[in-house]
Amino acid sequence: MRRASLILLLLASVACRGGESSPTRRTLIDSRDTYDPRSLDPALSTDVPTGRAVAYVFDGLVRFTPAAEIVPGLARSWEVSDGGKVYTFHLRTGVKFHDGRPFTAQNVINSFQRVLDPATTGGRGWPLYPIQGAREYGDGKAQSITGLSAPNDSTVVIALTEPLAIFPKLLAMPVTSIIPDSVPANFGERPIGTGPWKFVEWKHDDYLLFARNDAYWGGAAKADSLMARIIAEPSTAVAEFETGNVDVLQVPEQEARNWEQTDEKSAMLSSAPALRFWYVGINTTRGPLRDARVRQALNLAVDVPTILDRMVSGHGRIAAGVIPPTLPGADTMRAPYKRDVARAKQLLAEAGFPNGIDVELWSSQSPPFPRIAQTIQAYLAEAGIRAKLVQRDASSVREASRKGETDMILKEWFADYPDAENFLYPLLHTTNRGVGGNISFYSNPNFDRIVDQARREQDDAARAALYRQADAIAFADAPMIFLFHHRVLYAIQPWIKGFEIPTIFNGQNWTGVSIAR
Amino acid sequence: MLSFILRRLLLAIPTLFGVLVIVFLLLYVAPGDPVQEMVGERADPETVARLRAELRLDDPLHKQFVHYAGGVVQGDLGRSYITRRPILQDIRERFPKTLQLAGAAMLLASVIGITIGILSARVPGGWFDRISLGVAYLGISFPVYWVGLILILVFAVMLRWLPPSGYGGIEYLILPALALGSRSIAFLARVTRSAMLDVLGSDFVRTARAKGQSERLVITRHALRNALIPIITVLGLDFGYYLTGSILTETIFSWPGLGRYVVNAISRRDLPAIQGSVLFLSVVFVLVNLITDLAYAKADPRVAYKTAS
């Protein structure tokens, strides 16, 4: 497969004619979705294509900008009181759903209840669990959510079980979007929101089409309509971009360098740091991997700069912790583990393994995972660590790692919201072992205490300091091989104006994007 | 003839039941968990447990099977775990597109393949025969995936004659049909050629030629008709290949058919969607085999299906 796409690429670079003229169409066309969304019902948005589409049709109380800053959405403003436990959201008035019904505070309450309602079977209640009574409602033990109230049509008061400074960011996730009352059973196929784009049609596995909402409270979109094409094969998306049929392309990692080295193509490229972290989760409860010295040895054995350079065309930054360098709390001065085979061997010997260890390294079969896993295996071998590669499809790998059956697993983690907490808490907190995201099964009471404290801390600077402290502990304990924080590479057609690369998957709603004539 | 068809259809029932059982068991033992796919990258154990109970995944195997099979008998293939849409509606939406692609591929393959086969058989060892033989070997050897990408590159990116991918008018159909049919063209050309050579060497062809019939009539009326049986066999067998080959072709050309649906369902462990699609495709297979058998009788009067044996 890879060889075929390489040949295609080489031929294409010869064939590329460049200097395309603007298309006559008035529809913006995206090519980033690789599979059909699960649904267009916000309550079911657990995958990227669903989340992106939901962000077009719906609004949350707040939303993300492309740079992942949090800005008002359906809430004009909000205050925090009671030491960070109570949030009062002041809602926009005069906002209407696409079917003409007015948006009111009761919609917020009903939308949140629906996400938590067991009958919805969405599977993503956790962003709302900080609300008082949310878990009880979700378990079917209560008739309503005690922490939610609407004193009038334009105010929503949310009481949390304990202070949580990141709470507003959770409300910018697609799952917490606001929907109208009493929606029909096929709402996931015929969504109605307040968002900048109205739903037009959905041809499964083909495309989604949206039309501009002229009455959008945030100002109508510049383009008439927006199409999200669903293209499974990355090489095909590349061909569609080269023929000018799509406006935006996420350049496949393994092809990035070729694009950068072709003049006409490199002019269309632009890149931005993504909240996407590559690592090898080390199960800290299995065999020799229980010893931190062994895990440090693993980190010292691998030449991460070379992997970054050769496997993902250098698009990233070597990780010295789990927090991406663009987020508050990241320690950009901390030195990453540097390859030192002798030191790695010495650490193994100190831990009682002078003859090295045997481990399994799991990865999924989709590129570029297998190649990176093979490279890591070769580096580990030089330090006397005999890694056996296990390659399965993504679903099997996920299941095994969550059950704690994998020694090591090559993984990437995409942020749901831009905050260091979204890396520290799910990936490494004791509460989240297994299905919560902590597939290292890392458990350090000291780390947990600092992260818990950070979650409650209201002061931004103090919170960032706590994040930094927790990250330093994890870095030393090495419950993972720290690889790199990714930069995404996009190709944008020359006729497209105003497209900013989103740092977070639902951060670009295309309202400011237009086709130049 | 009618009772032959009825008997064959009745015999299909145990076959389909077998398919149902095997698919069910295979999915049960295969690793991967639909609930883990539903909840995405981050969840909590309570939600996972609740969804498993909701979807009856914790019931004993036989209970799950009875529940599923009970629905199937009533024509209900259930709802997708992931999307919550009825499976039957999904199949109804996608299968016509797969059939359209398979039909176009088959048409292309038979027209091109049989023509090449006949032309090669006319002068065996001649220049046309030798070139077509070489091309046929290449056609059989190249994987659909590679052929698809090359077609996109040449006809869409370089020449700009056709769109690279997507679903729409006939211009969207040509490249995927060619990619899907490429192996079949080669195969059909080979089979037609050897079948024609066999027939062209027989006595009745010599007689036809001796009585002064034109070469065109000899080939179309006498030879081709008698060479049809192996060609029909290949076409029938190839149909299965079209359905499975469509998985790759549909992925490369963003064709919204059943093949891509199945791939998605498998990668997300969407059990009802996998079971429903496999069962549906099995029904299609049974019907195609039946049609192939009936076509034999039509092509060769010596083949007849008696009512009883």
Coordinates of N, CA and C in Angstrom, one line a residue, chain A residues 350-490:
Chain A
E350 N 21.3 -2.0 37.4 CA 20.9 -1.5 38.8 C 19.6 -2.1 39.2
A351 N 18.7 -2.2 38.3 CA 17.3 -2.6 38.6 C 17.3 -4.2 38.7
G352 N 18.5 -4.8 38.5 CA 18.5 -6.3 38.6 C 18.3 -7.0 37.3
F353 N 18.5 -6.3 36.2 CA 18.4 -7.0 34.9 C 19.6 -6.8 34.0
P354 N 20.8 -7.3 34.4 CA 22.0 -7.1 33.7 C 21.9 -7.7 32.3
N355 N 21.1 -8.7 32.1 CA 21.0 -9.3 30.8 C 19.8 -8.8 30.0
G356 N 19.3 -7.7 30.4 CA 18.2 -7.1 29.6 C 16.9 -7.7 30.0
I357 N 15.8 -7.2 29.3 CA 14.4 -7.7 29.6 C 13.7 -8.0 28.3
D358 N 12.6 -8.8 28.4 CA 11.8 -9.1 27.3 C 10.4 -8.4 27.5
V359 N 10.0 -7.7 26.5 CA 8.7 -7.0 26.6 C 8.0 -7.1 25.3
E360 N 6.7 -6.9 25.3 CA 5.9 -6.8 24.1 C 5.6 -5.3 23.8
L361 N 5.7 -5.0 22.5 CA 5.4 -3.6 22.1 C 4.2 -3.7 21.1
W362 N 3.1 -3.2 21.5 CA 1.9 -3.2 20.7 C 1.7 -2.0 19.9
S363 N 1.1 -2.2 18.7 CA 0.8 -1.0 17.9 C -0.4 -1.3 17.0
S364 N -1.1 -0.4 16.5 CA -2.1 -0.6 15.5 C -1.4 -0.8 14.1
Q365 N -2.2 -1.2 13.1 CA -1.6 -1.5 11.8 C -1.7 -0.4 10.9
S366 N -2.3 0.8 11.3 CA -2.4 1.9 10.3 C -1.1 2.7 10.3
P367 N -0.7 3.1 9.1 CA 0.5 3.9 9.1 C 0.4 5.2 9.8
P368 N 1.4 5.8 10.4 CA 2.8 5.3 10.4 C 3.1 4.5 11.6
F369 N 2.2 3.9 12.3 CA 2.5 3.2 13.5 C 3.4 2.0 13.4
P370 N 3.2 1.1 12.4 CA 4.1 0.0 12.4 C 5.5 0.3 12.2
R371 N 5.8 1.3 11.3 CA 7.2 1.7 11.1 C 7.8 2.3 12.3
I372 N 7.1 3.1 13.0 CA 7.6 3.7 14.2 C 7.9 2.6 15.3
A373 N 7.0 1.7 15.4 CA 7.2 0.6 16.4 C 8.4 -0.2 16.0
Q374 N 8.6 -0.5 14.7 CA 9.8 -1.3 14.3 C 11.1 -0.5 14.7
T375 N 11.1 0.8 14.4 CA 12.2 1.6 14.7 C 12.5 1.6 16.2
I376 N 11.5 1.7 17.0 CA 11.7 1.7 18.5 C 12.2 0.4 18.9
Q377 N 11.7 -0.7 18.3 CA 12.2 -2.1 18.6 C 13.7 -2.2 18.4
A378 N 14.1 -1.6 17.2 CA 15.6 -1.7 16.9 C 16.4 -0.9 17.9
Y379 N 16.0 0.3 18.3 CA 16.7 1.0 19.3 C 16.8 0.3 20.6
L380 N 15.6 -0.2 21.1 CA 15.6 -0.9 22.3 C 16.6 -2.1 22.3
A381 N 16.7 -2.8 21.2 CA 17.5 -4.0 21.1 C 19.0 -3.7 21.4
E382 N 19.4 -2.5 21.0 CA 20.8 -2.1 21.2 C 21.1 -1.9 22.7
A383 N 20.0 -1.7 23.5 CA 20.2 -1.5 24.9 C 19.9 -2.8 25.7
G384 N 19.7 -3.9 24.9 CA 19.5 -5.2 25.6 C 18.0 -5.4 25.9
I385 N 17.1 -4.5 25.4 CA 15.7 -4.7 25.7 C 15.1 -5.4 24.4
R386 N 14.7 -6.6 24.6 CA 14.1 -7.4 23.5 C 12.6 -7.2 23.4
A387 N 12.2 -6.4 22.5 CA 10.8 -6.1 22.4 C 10.2 -6.9 21.2
K388 N 9.1 -7.6 21.6 CA 8.4 -8.4 20.5 C 7.3 -7.5 20.0
L389 N 7.2 -7.3 18.7 CA 6.1 -6.5 18.2 C 4.8 -7.2 18.1
V390 N 3.8 -6.6 18.5 CA 2.4 -7.2 18.4 C 1.6 -6.1 17.6
Q391 N 1.2 -6.5 16.4 CA 0.3 -5.6 15.6 C -1.1 -6.1 15.4
R392 N -2.0 -5.3 15.8 CA -3.4 -5.7 15.7 C -4.2 -4.5 15.1
D393 N -5.5 -4.7 14.8 CA -6.2 -3.5 14.4 C -6.5 -2.7 15.6
A394 N -6.8 -1.4 15.4 CA -6.9 -0.4 16.4 C -7.8 -0.8 17.6
S395 N -8.9 -1.4 17.2 CA -9.9 -1.8 18.2 C -9.4 -2.9 19.2
S396 N -8.7 -3.9 18.6 CA -8.1 -4.9 19.5 C -7.0 -4.3 20.4
V397 N -6.2 -3.5 19.8 CA -5.2 -2.8 20.6 C -5.8 -2.1 21.8
R398 N -6.8 -1.3 21.5 CA -7.4 -0.5 22.5 C -8.0 -1.3 23.6
E399 N -8.7 -2.4 23.2 CA -9.3 -3.2 24.3 C -8.2 -3.9 25.2
A400 N -7.1 -4.4 24.5 CA -6.1 -5.1 25.3 C -5.4 -4.1 26.2
S401 N -5.1 -2.9 25.7 CA -4.4 -1.9 26.6 C -5.2 -1.5 27.8
R402 N -6.6 -1.3 27.5 CA -7.4 -0.9 28.6 C -7.6 -2.0 29.7
K403 N -7.5 -3.2 29.2 CA -7.5 -4.3 30.2 C -6.2 -4.5 30.9
G404 N -5.2 -3.8 30.5 CA -3.9 -4.0 31.2 C -3.1 -5.2 30.6
E405 N -3.4 -5.6 29.4 CA -2.7 -6.8 28.9 C -1.5 -6.5 28.0
T406 N -1.2 -5.2 27.9 CA -0.1 -4.8 27.0 C 1.1 -4.3 27.9
D407 N 2.3 -4.8 27.6 CA 3.5 -4.2 28.3 C 3.6 -2.8 27.9
M408 N 3.7 -2.6 26.6 CA 3.9 -1.2 26.0 C 3.1 -1.1 24.8
I409 N 2.6 0.1 24.6 CA 1.7 0.4 23.4 C 2.0 1.8 22.8
L410 N 2.3 1.8 21.5 CA 2.5 3.0 20.8 C 1.2 3.7 20.5
K411 N 1.1 5.0 20.9 CA -0.2 5.6 20.9 C -0.1 7.1 20.6
E412 N -1.2 7.7 20.2 CA -1.2 9.2 20.2 C -2.5 9.6 21.0
W413 N -2.4 10.8 21.5 CA -3.5 11.3 22.3 C -3.9 12.7 21.8
F414 N -5.2 12.8 21.4 CA -5.7 14.1 20.9 C -6.4 14.8 22.0
A415 N -6.2 16.1 22.2 CA -6.9 16.8 23.3 C -8.4 17.0 22.9
D416 N -9.2 16.9 23.9 CA -10.6 17.3 23.7 C -10.8 18.8 24.0
Y417 N -10.0 19.3 24.9 CA -10.0 20.7 25.2 C -8.6 21.2 25.5
P418 N -8.3 22.4 25.2 CA -6.9 22.9 25.4 C -6.5 23.2 26.8
D419 N -6.1 22.2 27.5 CA -5.6 22.5 28.9 C -4.7 21.3 29.3
A420 N -3.7 21.6 30.1 CA -2.7 20.6 30.5 C -3.5 19.5 31.2
E421 N -4.6 19.8 31.9 CA -5.4 18.8 32.6 C -5.8 17.7 31.7
N422 N -6.1 18.0 30.4 CA -6.5 17.1 29.5 C -5.5 16.0 29.1
F423 N -4.2 16.3 29.5 CA -3.1 15.3 29.3 C -2.8 14.6 30.7
L424 N -2.6 15.5 31.7 CA -2.2 14.9 33.0 C -3.3 14.0 33.6
Y425 N -4.5 14.4 33.6 CA -5.6 13.7 34.3 C -6.0 12.4 33.6
P426 N -6.4 12.4 32.4 CA -6.8 11.2 31.8 C -5.6 10.2 31.6
L427 N -4.5 10.7 31.2 CA -3.4 9.8 30.9 C -2.7 9.2 32.1
L428 N -2.7 9.9 33.2 CA -1.8 9.4 34.3 C -2.5 9.4 35.7
H429 N -3.7 9.9 35.9 CA -4.3 9.9 37.2 C -4.8 8.5 37.5
T430 N -4.7 8.2 38.8 CA -5.1 6.8 39.3 C -6.6 6.6 38.9
T431 N -7.5 7.6 39.0 CA -8.9 7.4 38.7 C -9.1 6.9 37.3
N432 N -8.3 7.3 36.4 CA -8.5 7.0 35.0 C -7.8 5.7 34.5
R433 N -7.3 4.9 35.4 CA -6.6 3.7 34.9 C -7.6 2.9 34.0
G434 N -7.0 2.4 32.9 CA -7.8 1.5 32.0 C -8.6 2.4 31.1
V435 N -10.0 2.2 31.1 CA -10.8 2.8 30.1 C -10.8 4.4 30.2
G436 N -10.4 4.9 31.3 CA -10.4 6.4 31.4 C -9.2 7.0 30.6
G437 N -8.3 6.2 30.1 CA -7.2 6.8 29.3 C -5.8 6.5 29.9
N438 N -5.7 6.1 31.2 CA -4.4 5.8 31.8 C -4.0 4.4 31.5
I439 N -3.5 4.1 30.3 CA -3.2 2.7 30.0 C -1.8 2.4 30.5
S440 N -1.1 3.3 31.2 CA 0.1 3.0 31.8 C -0.2 2.4 33.2
F441 N -1.5 2.5 33.6 CA -1.9 2.1 35.0 C -1.0 2.7 36.0
Y442 N -0.6 3.9 35.7 CA 0.3 4.7 36.6 C -0.5 5.2 37.8
S443 N 0.1 5.0 39.0 CA -0.6 5.5 40.2 C 0.4 6.0 41.2
N444 N 0.4 7.3 41.3 CA 1.4 7.9 42.2 C 0.6 8.9 43.1
P445 N 0.4 8.6 44.4 CA -0.4 9.5 45.2 C 0.0 10.9 45.2
N446 N 1.3 11.1 45.2 CA 1.8 12.5 45.2 C 1.4 13.2 43.9
F447 N 1.5 12.5 42.7 CA 1.1 13.1 41.5 C -0.4 13.4 41.5
D448 N -1.2 12.4 42.0 CA -2.7 12.5 42.0 C -3.1 13.8 42.9
R449 N -2.4 13.9 44.0 CA -2.7 15.0 44.9 C -2.5 16.3 44.2
I450 N -1.4 16.5 43.5 CA -1.1 17.8 42.9 C -2.1 18.0 41.7
V451 N -2.4 17.0 41.0 CA -3.4 17.2 39.9 C -4.7 17.5 40.4
D452 N -5.1 16.9 41.5 CA -6.4 17.2 42.1 C -6.5 18.6 42.6
Q453 N -5.4 19.0 43.2 CA -5.3 20.4 43.7 C -5.3 21.4 42.5
A454 N -4.7 21.1 41.4 CA -4.6 21.9 40.2 C -6.1 22.1 39.7
R455 N -6.8 21.0 39.7 CA -8.2 21.0 39.1 C -9.0 22.0 39.9
R456 N -8.8 22.1 41.2 CA -9.6 23.0 42.1 C -9.1 24.4 42.0
E457 N -7.8 24.6 41.7 CA -7.2 25.9 41.8 C -7.8 26.9 40.8
Q458 N -8.2 28.1 41.4 CA -8.9 29.1 40.5 C -7.9 30.0 39.8
D459 N -6.7 30.2 40.4 CA -5.8 31.2 39.9 C -5.0 30.5 38.8
D460 N -5.0 31.1 37.6 CA -4.3 30.5 36.4 C -2.9 30.3 36.6
A461 N -2.2 31.3 37.2 CA -0.7 31.1 37.3 C -0.4 30.0 38.3
A462 N -1.1 30.0 39.4 CA -0.9 28.9 40.4 C -1.2 27.5 39.9
R463 N -2.3 27.5 39.0 CA -2.6 26.2 38.4 C -1.5 25.7 37.5
A464 N -1.0 26.7 36.7 CA 0.0 26.3 35.7 C 1.3 25.8 36.5
A465 N 1.6 26.4 37.7 CA 2.7 25.9 38.5 C 2.5 24.5 39.0
L466 N 1.3 24.2 39.4 CA 1.0 22.8 39.8 C 1.1 21.8 38.7
Y467 N 0.5 22.2 37.5 CA 0.6 21.4 36.3 C 2.1 21.0 36.1
R468 N 2.9 22.1 36.2 CA 4.4 21.9 35.8 C 5.0 20.9 36.8
Q469 N 4.6 21.1 38.1 CA 5.1 20.2 39.1 C 4.7 18.7 38.9
A470 N 3.4 18.5 38.6 CA 2.9 17.2 38.3 C 3.6 16.6 37.1
D471 N 3.8 17.4 36.1 CA 4.4 16.9 34.8 C 5.9 16.5 35.1
A472 N 6.5 17.2 36.0 CA 7.9 16.9 36.3 C 8.0 15.5 37.0
I473 N 7.0 15.3 37.9 CA 7.0 14.0 38.6 C 6.8 12.8 37.6
A474 N 5.8 13.0 36.7 CA 5.6 12.0 35.7 C 6.8 11.8 34.8
F475 N 7.4 12.9 34.5 CA 8.6 12.8 33.6 C 9.7 11.9 34.3
A476 N 9.9 12.1 35.5 CA 10.9 11.3 36.2 C 10.5 9.9 36.4
D477 N 9.2 9.7 36.7 CA 8.7 8.3 36.9 C 8.6 7.5 35.6
A478 N 8.6 8.2 34.5 CA 8.6 7.6 33.2 C 7.6 6.5 33.0
P479 N 6.3 6.8 33.1 CA 5.3 5.8 32.9 C 5.0 5.6 31.4
M480 N 5.9 6.2 30.6 CA 5.7 6.2 29.1 C 7.1 6.5 28.5
I481 N 7.2 6.1 27.2 CA 8.4 6.7 26.5 C 7.8 8.0 25.9
F482 N 8.4 9.1 26.2 CA 8.0 10.4 25.8 C 8.5 10.6 24.3
L483 N 7.6 10.7 23.4 CA 8.0 10.8 22.0 C 8.0 12.3 21.6
F484 N 6.8 12.7 21.0 CA 6.8 14.1 20.6 C 5.4 14.7 20.5
H485 N 5.4 16.0 20.6 CA 4.1 16.8 20.4 C 4.0 17.2 18.9
H486 N 2.9 16.8 18.3 CA 2.8 16.9 16.9 C 2.5 18.3 16.4
R487 N 3.0 18.6 15.2 CA 2.5 19.8 14.4 C 1.8 19.3 13.2
V488 N 0.6 19.8 13.0 CA -0.2 19.4 11.8 C 0.3 20.2 10.6
L489 N 0.3 19.5 9.4 CA 0.6 20.2 8.2 C -0.6 20.2 7.3
Y490 N -1.0 21.4 6.9 CA -2.2 21.5 6.0 C -1.7 22.1 4.7

